[in-house]
Amino acid sequence: MGPVIPIYEISQELNFLIAFIIGIGFGFALEQAGFSSSRKLAGMFYGYDTTVLKVFFTAALVAMIGILFLNYFEMLDTSIIYVNEYFINSAIIGGVIMGIGFIVGGFCPGTSVCAAAIGKLDALAYLGGSLLGIFIFGETYPFWIDIYMKNYLGGIKLSTTIGISDGLLVLLVIIAAVIMFWVGEWAEKKFKRPDITKEL
Amino acid sequence: MNPYLAGVILGLVLLLSFYLTGRGLGASGAMKSVVVTTVETVAHTKAEESGFYGKYIANGQNPMNSWLVFQVLGVVVGGFISGAVSGRLSLKTEHSPNITKKRRIVMAILGGALFGFGSQFGRGCTSGAALSGMATLSLAGFVTMVAIFGTAYVFAYFFRKNWI
């Protein structure tokens, strides 16, 4: 029965070793997907390369369906897995700022680590910038604390919010993803930039 | 690699993380540990009294002793192995021919700073909030995902010269 570590109280050393090994898999998958290239990542917003869309939604669906089935076969107790806590204002404001950061910088934190690992100097600069941004938030924290803590809804699920079962929500996400994949494949033909995609 | 296949591998890694630890993947959390450690080393008392840094160093705990720090160290190794296998290891600054190398570096620092700031405001980045959040069907995950990608689409037009 999972999750293994919280249930069986595994030692911290082994826990960190597992973190390191999972990280290797994470980094390998990101780099193989082509996420070590900022122009490839940014391609999603101009249509010439929609790899981000395909990888992101495929990964989310595999994990979503996996969690659903592991729970169904009683191999994973989903009542004790971490469901992100929802603070309405800060989730939206944070997401909007991150979105601007994405189109300006061309990476997100995870992909920048992966790109820096293969020698991309722009990724290293981005990483430095991220640390600076986190530091600025830390230093100005008292200014944001009210809005940061406002409208707390707890670890609530989308399925609960709209009043449908988890299974039906996953089915709807699968349908949405298939439509988006189809649009993505179409966009790559319509907005193709062989000059860019060839060098990536 | 075929993006759908890479997505399946990434999804299985994420699922394994949930099965073993009950939590998903992350990146910005490890960067926060680095910032907290730096501030604590330079100005210990200030860090202890801060509402933001204080909770990570209370009772003498070390912020670098965290699951996400070790996971991100793994990302460095995994990314390096993949780059070596596929022959992509090289020191370079990737940028559109329309902009200079210097401009690309400045934009990367600026974008990183915005993303870093936003990741603290939004309690996680694309990995921890959007991807892992969606995997557990959390409302926060879906909202953060739509906010990140939606905003990037809205602003894409103004920054097109940097990429195409």
XYZ file of C-alpha atoms in Angstrom:
364
model
C 0.000 0.000 0.000
C 1.304 3.421 -0.945
C 2.389 6.096 -0.399
C 5.292 4.017 0.901
C 7.417 6.554 2.796
C 4.719 8.226 4.964
C 3.155 4.851 5.839
C 6.298 2.825 6.624
C 8.295 5.713 8.156
C 11.449 5.169 6.111
C 14.734 6.739 7.318
C 15.668 10.229 6.143
C 18.835 9.032 4.384
C 16.906 6.531 2.259
C 14.219 9.144 1.640
C 16.822 11.573 0.233
C 18.373 8.818 -1.896
C 14.914 8.145 -3.371
C 14.543 11.918 -3.988
C 17.855 11.943 -5.846
C 16.924 8.932 -8.017
C 13.459 10.323 -8.831
C 15.191 13.615 -9.720
C 17.470 11.787 -12.179
C 14.382 10.371 -13.891
C 12.746 13.828 -13.891
C 15.812 15.538 -15.389
C 16.328 12.786 -17.965
C 12.686 12.978 -19.118
C 12.760 16.800 -19.352
C 15.989 16.831 -21.366
C 14.872 14.011 -23.685
C 11.652 15.942 -24.308
C 13.763 18.823 -25.626
C 13.045 21.121 -22.681
C 16.683 22.177 -22.476
C 16.047 24.589 -25.368
C 14.354 27.912 -24.639
C 13.396 28.494 -28.288
C 11.704 25.109 -28.351
C 9.825 25.898 -25.113
C 8.760 29.331 -26.403
C 7.628 27.710 -29.671
C 4.418 26.681 -27.970
C 3.310 30.319 -27.763
C 3.913 30.948 -31.481
C 2.752 27.545 -32.748
C 5.960 26.464 -34.525
C 6.739 23.850 -31.845
C 4.104 22.529 -29.463
C 6.287 19.994 -27.624
C 5.500 21.646 -24.263
C 1.775 21.075 -24.721
C 2.257 17.429 -25.750
C 4.726 16.513 -22.998
C 2.965 18.444 -20.227
C -0.518 17.067 -20.857
C 0.665 13.509 -21.606
C 2.602 13.491 -18.316
C -0.307 14.984 -16.344
C -2.710 12.407 -17.816
C -0.421 9.428 -17.156
C -0.042 10.491 -13.503
C -3.761 11.336 -13.122
C -4.936 8.013 -14.570
C -2.220 6.171 -12.623
C -3.307 7.675 -9.304
C -6.952 6.913 -10.108
C -6.202 3.236 -10.877
C -3.753 2.712 -7.989
C -6.466 4.036 -5.695
C -9.071 1.793 -7.309
C -6.905 -1.314 -6.806
C -6.219 -0.182 -3.227
C -2.481 0.221 -3.837
C -2.420 3.933 -3.013
C -4.276 5.719 -0.236
C -5.198 8.968 -1.975
C -6.624 10.410 1.241
C -3.062 11.023 2.499
C -1.363 12.214 -0.700
C -0.684 15.940 -0.906
C -3.366 17.963 -2.717
C -2.181 21.541 -3.339
C -3.857 24.087 -1.103
C -5.866 26.690 -2.918
C -5.669 30.380 -2.068
C -7.723 32.038 -4.829
C -5.895 35.390 -5.071
C -2.303 34.230 -4.723
C -2.689 31.280 -7.131
C -3.959 33.599 -9.876
C -1.540 36.487 -9.220
C 1.410 34.081 -8.901
C 0.396 32.266 -12.096
C 0.108 35.520 -14.074
C 3.568 36.706 -12.923
C 5.029 33.278 -13.777
C 3.391 33.432 -17.224
C 5.117 36.756 -17.982
C 8.374 35.314 -16.650
C 7.964 32.325 -18.974
C 7.609 34.365 -22.191
C 10.361 36.827 -21.143
C 12.872 34.235 -19.914
C 11.975 31.178 -21.999
C 12.250 28.671 -19.160
C 10.510 27.649 -15.982
C 12.605 26.725 -12.908
C 12.713 22.942 -13.586
C 13.603 23.257 -17.271
C 16.281 25.879 -16.499
C 18.068 23.449 -14.151
C 17.931 20.787 -16.844
C 19.213 23.179 -19.581
C 21.999 24.513 -17.335
C 23.079 20.887 -16.786
C 23.893 20.505 -20.509
C 25.751 23.833 -20.659
C 23.172 26.461 -21.686
C 24.487 29.764 -20.348
C 21.133 31.546 -20.782
C 19.643 28.889 -18.473
C 22.326 29.605 -15.890
C 21.455 33.327 -16.082
C 17.771 32.428 -15.696
C 18.591 30.346 -12.596
C 20.438 33.300 -11.069
C 17.411 35.476 -11.859
C 15.068 32.981 -10.162
C 17.086 33.105 -6.939
C 16.953 36.908 -7.132
C 13.166 36.829 -7.627
C 12.650 34.515 -4.647
C 14.907 36.787 -2.557
C 12.866 39.863 -3.585
C 9.675 38.066 -2.538
C 11.279 37.115 0.796
C 12.370 40.705 1.436
C 9.001 42.217 0.515
C 6.920 39.445 2.148
C 5.228 41.762 4.720
C 3.713 43.773 1.828
C 2.084 40.690 0.278
C 1.086 38.667 3.324
C -2.548 39.836 3.328
C -3.241 39.012 -0.294
C -1.009 35.898 -0.056
C -3.241 34.431 2.661
C -6.590 35.698 1.348
C -9.509 33.428 0.338
C -8.189 30.091 1.526
C -10.162 27.096 0.287
C -7.846 24.283 1.474
C -6.695 21.258 -0.527
C -9.780 21.219 -2.697
C -10.188 19.197 -5.903
C -11.588 20.549 -9.180
C -13.950 17.557 -9.328
C -15.402 18.475 -5.916
C -15.774 22.130 -6.925
C -17.826 21.379 -10.017
C -19.594 18.420 -8.384
C -18.532 15.504 -10.592
C -16.647 12.276 -9.860
C -12.841 12.100 -10.200
C -13.226 9.558 -13.012
C -15.502 11.789 -15.055
C -13.133 14.752 -14.619
C -10.189 12.643 -15.849
C -12.267 11.576 -18.867
C -13.031 15.239 -19.643
C -9.326 16.132 -19.334
C -8.461 13.254 -21.720
C -10.969 14.592 -24.280
C -9.648 18.155 -23.865
C -6.053 16.921 -24.256
C -6.833 14.984 -27.461
C -8.424 18.122 -28.960
C -5.414 20.228 -27.899
C -2.972 17.661 -29.351
C -4.867 17.836 -32.628
C -4.720 21.660 -32.610
C -1.010 21.452 -31.707
C -0.205 19.170 -34.662
C -2.187 21.501 -36.943
C -0.385 24.600 -35.587
C 3.043 23.044 -36.149
C 2.194 22.712 -39.869
C 0.534 26.120 -40.186
C 3.175 28.159 -38.292
C 6.173 25.986 -39.131
C 9.605 27.588 -38.977
C 12.026 25.068 -40.492
C 14.914 27.487 -39.813
C 14.241 27.314 -36.065
C 13.194 23.692 -35.667
C 16.208 22.471 -37.671
C 18.737 23.973 -35.271
C 16.971 22.789 -32.102
C 12.639 11.744 -28.478
C 8.996 11.649 -29.529
C 7.246 14.195 -27.251
C 4.346 11.868 -26.383
C 6.822 9.155 -25.327
C 8.810 11.695 -23.266
C 5.500 12.742 -21.686
C 4.704 9.133 -20.743
C 8.143 8.741 -19.100
C 7.717 12.043 -17.233
C 4.227 10.977 -16.129
C 5.540 7.634 -14.831
C 8.295 9.411 -12.854
C 5.632 11.702 -11.370
C 3.393 8.715 -10.542
C 6.336 6.914 -8.900
C 6.961 10.003 -6.791
C 3.340 9.999 -5.584
C 3.417 6.246 -4.925
C 6.635 6.410 -2.918
C 6.378 9.759 -1.139
C 2.757 10.902 -1.400
C 3.921 14.132 -3.098
C 4.745 15.175 -6.640
C 7.798 16.776 -8.227
C 9.163 20.290 -7.709
C 11.864 22.767 -8.612
C 11.293 26.249 -7.165
C 11.115 24.813 -3.627
C 14.777 23.789 -3.837
C 15.723 27.271 -5.061
C 13.896 28.727 -2.073
C 16.075 26.530 0.175
C 19.180 28.040 -1.452
C 17.884 31.599 -0.888
C 16.878 30.904 2.732
C 20.295 29.349 3.460
C 22.102 32.330 1.934
C 20.063 34.883 3.884
C 20.489 32.893 7.097
C 24.272 32.747 6.644
C 24.580 36.475 5.957
C 22.000 37.776 8.432
C 20.979 35.095 10.919
C 18.837 37.147 13.309
C 16.998 38.882 10.491
C 16.179 35.536 8.868
C 14.887 34.114 12.148
C 12.554 37.051 12.668
C 11.212 37.065 9.106
C 7.781 35.570 8.483
C 9.029 34.151 5.182
C 12.494 32.725 6.002
C 11.793 32.017 9.672
C 9.624 28.937 9.239
C 12.354 27.069 7.325
C 15.050 27.551 9.976
C 12.961 27.270 13.158
C 14.349 24.873 15.822
C 17.749 24.824 14.146
C 16.637 22.906 11.062
C 18.731 23.164 7.920
C 16.739 24.275 4.848
C 19.139 22.361 2.563
C 18.102 19.138 4.303
C 14.986 18.874 2.190
C 13.537 16.302 -0.166
C 13.292 18.819 -3.030
C 16.958 19.867 -2.782
C 18.051 16.246 -3.336
C 15.467 15.809 -6.081
C 16.768 18.890 -7.962
C 20.371 17.632 -7.601
C 19.056 14.524 -9.341
C 17.584 16.701 -12.124
C 21.069 18.120 -12.779
C 22.516 14.611 -13.082
C 19.581 13.260 -15.128
C 19.673 16.208 -17.519
C 23.438 15.812 -17.927
C 23.148 12.064 -18.644
C 20.422 12.695 -21.238
C 22.481 15.465 -22.884
C 25.535 13.188 -22.978
C 23.568 10.283 -24.469
C 22.047 12.508 -27.170
C 25.245 14.486 -27.883
C 23.868 17.837 -26.701
C 26.547 18.836 -24.186
C 28.025 22.224 -25.134
C 28.538 25.627 -23.575
C 26.364 28.075 -25.491
C 23.834 30.878 -25.261
C 20.802 30.027 -27.338
C 19.058 33.044 -28.850
C 17.092 34.238 -31.869
C 19.285 35.754 -34.627
C 17.221 38.958 -34.213
C 18.668 39.697 -30.786
C 22.167 39.880 -29.348
C 23.646 37.412 -26.872
C 23.727 40.160 -24.237
C 20.030 40.921 -24.668
C 19.197 37.217 -24.337
C 21.108 36.985 -21.047
C 19.414 40.142 -19.678
C 15.974 38.808 -20.656
C 16.798 35.423 -19.082
C 17.711 37.075 -15.753
C 14.591 39.253 -15.890
C 12.310 36.341 -16.791
C 13.896 34.180 -14.102
C 13.361 36.893 -11.492
C 9.676 37.226 -12.452
C 9.162 33.460 -12.433
C 10.989 33.090 -9.103
C 8.890 35.843 -7.535
C 5.676 34.408 -9.010
C 6.501 30.879 -7.845
C 6.578 32.091 -4.242
C 3.358 34.041 -4.656
C 1.647 31.050 -6.275
C 3.115 28.429 -3.858
C 4.942 26.464 -6.552
C 6.005 26.569 -10.196
C 5.111 24.606 -13.323
C 6.341 21.360 -11.692
C 5.083 21.637 -8.131
C 1.908 23.655 -8.602
C 0.724 23.067 -12.178
C 1.891 19.537 -13.139
C 1.862 17.803 -9.735
C -1.238 19.793 -8.762
C -3.141 18.635 -11.830
C -2.125 15.009 -11.224
C -4.039 15.051 -7.936
C -6.926 16.922 -9.637
C -6.391 19.879 -7.280
C -8.225 23.072 -8.160
C -5.055 25.043 -7.357
C -3.148 23.001 -9.973
C -5.656 23.683 -12.757
C -5.947 27.397 -11.917
C -2.150 27.870 -11.771
C -1.687 25.998 -15.070
C -4.297 28.137 -16.869
C -2.851 31.342 -15.346
C 0.748 30.525 -16.387
C 0.068 29.365 -19.950
C -2.816 31.774 -20.562
C -0.731 34.804 -19.528
C 2.232 33.657 -21.619
C -0.067 33.472 -24.685
C -1.458 36.958 -23.986
C 2.036 38.481 -23.747
C 3.647 36.355 -26.505
C 2.976 38.965 -29.208
C 4.994 41.665 -27.398
C 8.062 39.452 -27.014
C 7.989 37.715 -30.419
C 11.248 39.279 -31.581
C 13.101 37.461 -28.825
C 12.103 34.054 -30.135
C 11.214 34.094 -33.858
